[in-house]
């Protein structure tokens, strides 16, 4: 039998489940001596950790499970966050791998299934659009040119509290390509063009102290 596949056999009459195949790469290696805390989605006794995995893959909300070998206690959990784990010598934590079928990539990112570390819950990689970075394209990524701005290409305006909020407003506004943020006024002026398409005015601080031209950065840090 392949080491990559565990065939979980069950008797329909006794267990009231249909036999399914659970791939080994669908879960991480066990985190031994720890137990995830919080509300359980379901708790039952199973014959082995593989039968517990069988229960987890049947429930979309299940992201991990606690397993106790001594009596087969299987606790299905709605989180795989190890920061919510506490030491418990009788248990181990097995986390479900997240793949593209779970649609993990945000903000228009493209998902690619790919092998990852046996200890990593991510079984995918996101290709993010310009201005987004992070494992799930969840981080806004932008740069700035101090004292500069773009004139005559306004695409919107809003009072904001930070550059981050200004560029979030730009990201959510159709037609916005860049922004001018005036820190002294908390003003966010959206632009329909970028500094690559129209020349920047480099001395805007004469009229707008604390102004900065903001643009989406397409290069994410490694």
PDB file of N, CA and C in Angstrom, residues 10-17 44-45 47 51:
ATOM      1  N   UNK A  10     -14.444   1.261   6.684  1.00  0.00           N
ATOM      2  CA  UNK A  10     -15.400   1.215   7.788  1.00  0.00           C
ATOM      3  C   UNK A  10     -16.575   0.347   7.374  1.00  0.00           C
ATOM      4  N   UNK A  11     -17.231  -0.221   8.347  1.00  0.00           N
ATOM      5  CA  UNK A  11     -18.417  -1.031   8.098  1.00  0.00           C
ATOM      6  C   UNK A  11     -19.630  -0.123   8.169  1.00  0.00           C
ATOM      7  N   UNK A  12     -20.361   0.009   7.061  1.00  0.00           N
ATOM      8  CA  UNK A  12     -21.465   0.953   6.978  1.00  0.00           C
ATOM      9  C   UNK A  12     -22.494   0.680   8.070  1.00  0.00           C
ATOM     10  N   UNK A  13     -22.751  -0.563   8.319  1.00  0.00           N
ATOM     11  CA  UNK A  13     -23.768  -0.900   9.323  1.00  0.00           C
ATOM     12  C   UNK A  13     -23.364  -0.444  10.715  1.00  0.00           C
ATOM     13  N   UNK A  14     -22.095  -0.623  11.030  1.00  0.00           N
ATOM     14  CA  UNK A  14     -21.633  -0.313  12.397  1.00  0.00           C
ATOM     15  C   UNK A  14     -21.311   1.158  12.577  1.00  0.00           C
ATOM     16  N   UNK A  15     -20.571   1.733  11.599  1.00  0.00           N
ATOM     17  CA  UNK A  15     -20.112   3.118  11.759  1.00  0.00           C
ATOM     18  C   UNK A  15     -21.043   4.120  11.087  1.00  0.00           C
ATOM     19  N   UNK A  16     -21.903   3.659  10.183  1.00  0.00           N
ATOM     20  CA  UNK A  16     -22.849   4.518   9.480  1.00  0.00           C
ATOM     21  C   UNK A  16     -22.132   5.593   8.682  1.00  0.00           C
ATOM     22  N   UNK A  17     -21.007   5.236   8.051  1.00  0.00           N
ATOM     23  CA  UNK A  17     -20.306   6.137   7.150  1.00  0.00           C
ATOM     24  C   UNK A  17     -19.908   5.347   5.919  1.00  0.00           C
ATOM     25  N   UNK A  44     -15.893  12.284  19.571  1.00  0.00           N
ATOM     26  CA  UNK A  44     -16.325  10.886  19.553  1.00  0.00           C
ATOM     27  C   UNK A  44     -15.118   9.990  19.765  1.00  0.00           C
ATOM     28  N   UNK A  45     -15.373   8.725  19.984  1.00  0.00           N
ATOM     29  CA  UNK A  45     -14.308   7.737  20.121  1.00  0.00           C
ATOM     30  C   UNK A  45     -14.120   7.058  18.767  1.00  0.00           C
ATOM     31  N   UNK A  47     -11.400   4.334  16.290  1.00  0.00           N
ATOM     32  CA  UNK A  47     -10.456   3.224  16.400  1.00  0.00           C
ATOM     33  C   UNK A  47      -9.013   3.655  16.210  1.00  0.00           C
ATOM     34  N   UNK A  51      -9.308   7.190  11.413  1.00  0.00           N
ATOM     35  CA  UNK A  51     -10.760   7.299  11.450  1.00  0.00           C
ATOM     36  C   UNK A  51     -11.173   8.702  11.904  1.00  0.00           C
TER      37      UNK A  51
END
